[in-house]
Each structure stands twice: as structure tokens, then as C-alpha cells.
XYZ file of C-alpha atoms in Angstrom:
325
model
C 21.268 -16.654 -45.068
C 17.645 -15.423 -44.351
C 16.779 -13.068 -47.382
C 15.348 -9.618 -45.819
C 12.632 -7.268 -47.362
C 12.100 -3.651 -46.665
C 8.502 -3.072 -45.916
C 6.523 -0.026 -44.484
C 4.001 -0.607 -42.201
C 1.694 1.514 -39.732
C 5.009 1.719 -37.731
C 7.220 3.367 -40.629
C 9.892 1.339 -42.462
C 11.656 -1.927 -41.438
C 13.288 -4.953 -42.634
C 11.724 -8.051 -42.004
C 12.263 -11.860 -43.157
C 10.979 -12.392 -47.007
C 8.069 -14.179 -47.579
C 6.709 -15.504 -50.873
C 3.835 -13.207 -51.281
C 6.254 -10.188 -51.238
C 6.842 -11.132 -54.722
C 3.426 -10.324 -56.118
C 1.969 -11.586 -58.957
C 2.429 -11.623 -62.391
C 3.455 -14.514 -65.413
C 7.275 -14.007 -64.956
C 9.637 -14.283 -61.879
C 12.500 -12.111 -61.602
C 15.535 -12.474 -59.240
C 15.919 -8.816 -58.187
C 19.335 -7.607 -57.450
C 19.242 -4.065 -57.543
C 16.929 -1.210 -56.897
C 17.232 2.652 -56.234
C 16.048 5.527 -54.327
C 13.838 7.873 -56.035
C 11.759 10.875 -54.617
C 8.526 8.900 -54.814
C 10.372 5.980 -52.983
C 11.258 8.586 -50.384
C 7.862 9.681 -49.821
C 6.935 5.880 -49.569
C 9.283 5.504 -47.128
C 7.988 8.271 -44.991
C 4.553 6.603 -45.021
C 3.125 9.019 -47.464
C -0.314 7.470 -48.341
C -0.419 9.545 -51.871
C 2.345 7.222 -52.750
C 1.592 4.013 -50.652
C -2.079 3.127 -51.419
C -2.140 0.175 -49.002
C -0.070 -0.729 -45.817
C 1.826 -2.855 -45.543
C 3.732 -2.386 -48.852
C 7.205 -3.139 -50.060
C 8.402 0.275 -51.711
C 10.976 0.428 -54.769
C 9.444 2.023 -57.758
C 12.508 0.206 -59.702
C 13.455 -3.580 -59.924
C 16.290 -4.881 -61.719
C 17.377 -8.372 -62.242
C 17.642 -11.620 -64.336
C 14.636 -13.589 -65.204
C 14.165 -17.091 -63.480
C 10.924 -18.053 -65.471
C 8.407 -16.462 -68.098
C 6.220 -17.370 -70.835
C 8.273 -14.979 -73.261
C 11.490 -13.896 -71.739
C 14.675 -16.245 -72.099
C 15.880 -17.279 -68.609
C 18.947 -15.180 -67.323
C 17.741 -11.727 -69.494
C 18.822 -8.891 -67.559
C 15.487 -6.616 -67.095
C 14.159 -3.739 -65.375
C 10.691 -2.995 -64.223
C 10.203 0.785 -63.649
C 6.777 1.986 -62.244
C 3.582 0.425 -63.299
C 2.313 0.516 -59.767
C 5.414 -1.439 -58.047
C 6.413 0.283 -54.800
C 2.803 1.879 -54.711
C -0.174 -0.123 -55.019
C 1.476 -3.563 -55.035
C 4.869 -4.627 -53.304
C 8.017 -2.900 -55.156
C 11.570 -3.635 -55.622
C 13.176 -3.878 -52.104
C 12.807 -7.491 -51.768
C 14.534 -10.183 -53.454
C 11.965 -11.547 -55.908
C 9.467 -9.849 -58.158
C 6.710 -11.403 -59.992
C 4.899 -9.215 -62.873
C 3.511 -9.934 -66.132
C 6.123 -9.807 -68.867
C 4.395 -7.143 -71.045
C 5.406 -4.701 -68.201
C 9.095 -5.745 -68.164
C 11.717 -3.772 -70.440
C 15.078 -5.665 -71.499
C 18.094 -3.604 -70.246
C 20.275 -2.220 -73.100
C 23.462 -4.622 -73.948
C 25.428 -1.580 -72.808
C 24.580 -1.636 -69.432
C 25.039 -3.958 -66.690
C 22.613 -4.523 -63.314
C 23.960 -1.958 -61.232
C 24.428 0.631 -63.888
C 20.665 0.159 -64.930
C 19.568 0.523 -61.460
C 21.615 3.763 -61.138
C 19.655 4.920 -64.217
C 16.363 3.592 -62.884
C 13.004 5.702 -63.095
C 14.824 8.874 -62.626
C 17.075 8.311 -65.578
C 14.151 6.713 -67.450
C 12.125 9.605 -66.922
C 14.975 12.140 -68.068
C 14.964 10.321 -71.126
C 11.290 10.284 -71.920
C 11.319 14.222 -71.324
C 14.149 14.409 -73.873
C 12.460 12.487 -76.415
C 9.203 14.131 -75.867
C 11.263 17.331 -76.246
C 12.795 16.239 -79.427
C 9.638 14.888 -81.040
C 7.981 18.334 -80.616
C 10.785 20.496 -81.339
C 12.230 19.106 -84.596
C 8.624 19.268 -86.603
C 8.576 22.920 -86.264
C 11.382 24.073 -88.584
C 14.872 22.948 -89.576
C 16.795 24.800 -86.520
C 19.556 22.397 -85.168
C 19.665 21.949 -81.327
C 22.390 24.540 -80.873
C 20.767 27.049 -82.877
C 17.780 27.176 -80.523
C 17.686 28.997 -77.270
C 19.185 26.916 -74.175
C 17.144 24.361 -72.534
C 16.640 25.168 -68.857
C 16.664 21.882 -66.726
C 14.923 22.523 -62.986
C 15.894 20.400 -59.978
C 19.027 19.998 -61.956
C 20.776 18.189 -58.853
C 18.254 15.369 -58.504
C 18.123 12.180 -60.285
C 16.122 13.212 -63.157
C 17.330 16.769 -63.858
C 20.996 15.625 -63.634
C 20.612 13.064 -66.184
C 18.773 15.288 -68.261
C 21.158 17.675 -68.129
C 24.002 15.367 -69.421
C 21.643 13.914 -72.368
C 20.715 17.458 -73.625
C 24.379 18.068 -73.741
C 25.139 15.040 -75.486
C 22.591 15.784 -77.984
C 23.741 19.132 -78.856
C 21.691 21.386 -76.654
C 23.079 24.403 -74.965
C 21.988 23.675 -71.308
C 21.107 25.868 -68.348
C 20.964 24.082 -64.920
C 18.478 25.311 -62.283
C 19.331 24.661 -58.705
C 19.061 25.914 -54.995
C 22.473 25.066 -54.087
C 24.975 26.951 -56.875
C 27.924 26.998 -54.563
C 27.779 23.441 -53.590
C 26.813 21.884 -56.900
C 27.588 24.085 -59.640
C 31.014 22.647 -60.754
C 29.523 19.228 -60.932
C 26.820 20.650 -62.914
C 29.065 22.111 -65.240
C 30.764 18.938 -65.396
C 27.706 17.044 -66.669
C 27.073 19.605 -69.415
C 25.584 22.897 -68.404
C 26.868 25.838 -69.807
C 25.292 28.191 -67.071
C 23.881 27.432 -63.546
C 20.775 29.425 -62.466
C 19.894 30.093 -58.918
C 16.666 28.378 -58.107
C 15.655 31.849 -56.380
C 15.189 33.631 -59.654
C 11.894 31.251 -60.310
C 10.777 30.808 -56.766
C 8.630 33.662 -56.678
C 5.440 34.312 -58.585
C 6.012 36.404 -61.726
C 4.496 38.328 -64.739
C 2.265 35.722 -66.945
C 4.557 36.587 -70.083
C 8.452 37.521 -69.299
C 11.476 38.032 -71.200
C 11.793 35.001 -73.586
C 15.104 33.293 -72.670
C 14.733 29.489 -73.034
C 13.958 27.238 -76.211
C 12.650 24.675 -74.159
C 12.350 23.452 -70.498
C 12.961 20.160 -68.713
C 10.891 20.539 -65.594
C 10.974 18.210 -62.620
C 9.569 20.618 -59.959
C 6.059 21.847 -60.803
C 4.673 24.802 -58.860
C 5.839 28.503 -59.026
C 9.169 27.361 -60.859
C 7.288 25.973 -63.617
C 5.040 28.957 -64.310
C 8.157 31.026 -64.242
C 9.660 28.558 -66.652
C 6.612 28.717 -68.859
C 6.772 32.317 -69.200
C 10.364 32.695 -70.475
C 10.089 30.156 -73.162
C 10.656 31.777 -76.945
C 8.139 31.183 -79.505
C 7.405 27.703 -80.516
C 9.169 26.502 -77.376
C 8.334 23.052 -75.551
C 7.911 22.733 -72.019
C 8.279 19.226 -70.376
C 6.557 18.797 -67.091
C 7.215 15.339 -64.655
C 7.486 16.430 -61.312
C 6.142 18.174 -58.302
C 8.676 18.556 -55.696
C 7.745 22.213 -55.694
C 4.108 21.641 -55.344
C 1.278 20.495 -57.639
C -0.343 23.653 -58.450
C 0.466 25.776 -61.665
C -0.057 29.104 -61.056
C 0.119 30.358 -64.463
C -1.707 32.155 -67.491
C -2.863 30.951 -71.051
C -0.640 33.767 -72.317
C 2.403 32.078 -73.042
C 0.495 29.467 -74.816
C -1.499 31.704 -77.195
C 0.871 34.471 -77.891
C 4.258 32.376 -78.187
C 2.764 28.942 -79.116
C 4.508 27.281 -76.382
C 3.333 23.599 -75.703
C 3.509 22.097 -72.246
C 3.779 18.160 -72.345
C 3.367 15.840 -69.548
C 5.535 13.145 -68.879
C 4.189 10.179 -67.008
C 6.770 7.446 -66.457
C 4.486 5.018 -64.374
C 2.182 4.312 -67.090
C 4.126 4.623 -70.387
C 3.596 2.270 -73.024
C 6.304 -0.192 -73.574
C 7.158 1.047 -77.040
C 7.969 4.290 -75.748
C 10.160 2.906 -72.807
C 12.201 1.075 -75.214
C 12.532 4.522 -77.005
C 13.635 6.185 -73.757
C 16.126 3.412 -72.788
C 17.546 3.395 -76.375
C 18.267 6.991 -75.863
C 19.876 6.487 -72.671
C 22.111 3.542 -74.426
C 22.979 6.161 -77.075
C 23.554 9.221 -75.127
C 24.467 8.779 -71.405
C 27.941 8.888 -70.331
C 27.800 6.478 -67.443
C 31.127 7.704 -65.965
C 29.498 11.196 -65.111
C 26.538 9.245 -62.822
C 27.249 10.445 -59.366
C 26.294 7.233 -57.770
C 26.264 5.742 -54.274
C 25.458 2.064 -53.357
C 23.520 1.431 -50.095
C 21.912 -1.880 -48.608
C 18.328 -2.234 -48.362
C 18.298 -0.548 -44.494
C 20.145 2.223 -46.005
C 17.513 3.080 -48.376
C 15.713 4.615 -45.171
C 18.302 7.322 -44.520
C 18.666 8.277 -47.941
C 14.894 8.590 -48.477
C 15.143 11.315 -45.542
C 18.029 13.144 -47.212
C 15.872 13.691 -50.408
C 12.939 14.557 -48.473
C 15.060 17.075 -46.863
C 16.347 18.682 -49.862
C 20.050 17.545 -48.906
C 20.631 14.612 -51.660
C 21.883 14.602 -54.878
C 22.802 12.233 -57.790
C 21.597 8.708 -57.707
C 21.456 5.908 -55.159
C 21.841 2.268 -55.735
C 20.170 -0.231 -53.413
C 21.620 -3.759 -53.401
C 19.195 -6.195 -52.521
């Protein structure tokens, strides 16, 4: 049977017969079995040139599969590639084979199979990077345990990053408040993930004072823009804010006041270029704390990724989508 690849051209996304050049270049060949649909993939499928640097390009910033040949990885090893430019400035995971250097490949922890690793994908790996960064910054400050701090606010909580962050933080002993624009629709689900309180996004959507009532010990932000600025202004002394997303905008209309009066730390999380050592830390954290039974996952074909992308851009999707290649 002819293998199919999903590619974006000047005419939009379409599936075509797979060609050798769709694999790209690198010293390791992976037989890709699964990918996923992230917000960045949705932008790519929409032809957004801020994501896709050239056309035509195969989207898919995640690729999960088994090693066919490599100078350093045993044949058959289950691996994942998250970011490193795939699906942006080179062909990505929506194609049956991927070539990439072994130095950019992460072994999937033995606890996870291929579909689960794809369900986690860049979103889960980014959530784990955020939680790991938050813990590294918080714990040297004093001897407080997670439960003794103020609650951790997770913004964009119904998305892939946010929903997994809620579950990871809860498992690791934090009190979690989940911010969403769809409280009535998804409140019960967020509580099932471990959120003790569900907060309406409208509370942080309008510009506020530079310094507001201190409510949160930390924040995991996936939105950016005005919600991030408001969240920063509500963090307690010595608290930590991690920022990894821009769904609400790339601007940060904030003040230095929370940083110089409350000692708040703002930490950026860049999942694309993260060094391999930190990637392993994130995947080990996932293996330790992720309850895979709580992942809200649906599976689609390569062609089905197009509709999922539209849902994400419209703000109507939630959870994780696995793409079977």
C-alpha cells in the first residue's frame, strides 16, 4: 500500500504519496508510527509563516517511532523527537520515516508505549519542563513543602500543556488552581486531573494593576499576554512563574514592580531547543508522576489532523490528539 504524507503547500494542507525527501536529513533513520497535534502544528496546518519557514513543509513537531538504523542507538529502540525544528524549518512527523541526528533523539521511558509517548508529545514534555523549572527555582529558597506554599495557578488549563501540568503538579503535592475560559464545560474534568479550584479566565483577561493581591505561590503559564501579566502581579513573595506559550498574545504588558517588591522570578521555557540532558529530566519526571489513565486522548489519521488543527485555533479543542502515521 502506498504510504501517505501530510504536507503544507501554498494551497494549504494536503496528503500526498510519500517520497524519500520527506524524511529529511540526519544520521539516524526512524520508522515513525505516531505523532500528535499541538497548537504550533495547528498554526502550521493553517499555513502560518511564523511557524513554517518555507513551503512546502511536512508539519508535526513530534515524531515517535522505532530506530531503523543509527550510529549510536540500537535498532528497534522506541524514541521520540520533540521540536528541534521538525515541522517548522524542516520536514516533521506527519510522514512515515524521519531522518535526524541521534544527538536530537530522546529514548522513550520504558513505562510508555508509542501511542502514549505521542499523547504526551511536546505538550506533555513542555509541561514537565515547566514543572521541573518551577521546582528548581522554588526549593532552594526555603524549606517549605509544596503543600505549604500558596496554590499554583495553571493557565490555559484545558490545553495539552495546561492539562498535563495540572496533573503533574497535583501528583507532586502542589495545590493547583486551573484557569480556563470554559468553566462550566470542563470544570469537572479539570478537578478530576487534580485541580482544587477552577478559575474563570475572565478574571485575568483585562489589564489590571501592576501589583495585585498576592494569591499564588507559583504560576505555570501557557497563554502569555494580559493573563500572564495579571498572574505575575498576583504571585506571593519569592514565587516563580514559568512561561511557555503565547495563545493570548506575545506582548507582556506588565511592570517591574512584582519582581523588585516581591522577588518574583519569571522563567522562560523553550521546548524546541532544550538541551538533551534537560529533556531527559522532563521525560523522567513524566515517567515518575504522570497518570496516563487521566490523559484525555483521541486518535486520528494523518488526514484527521487538519480538522483537529482548526479546532485548536478556534479554541474548541481540549486534551491531546494522537496522529497515527
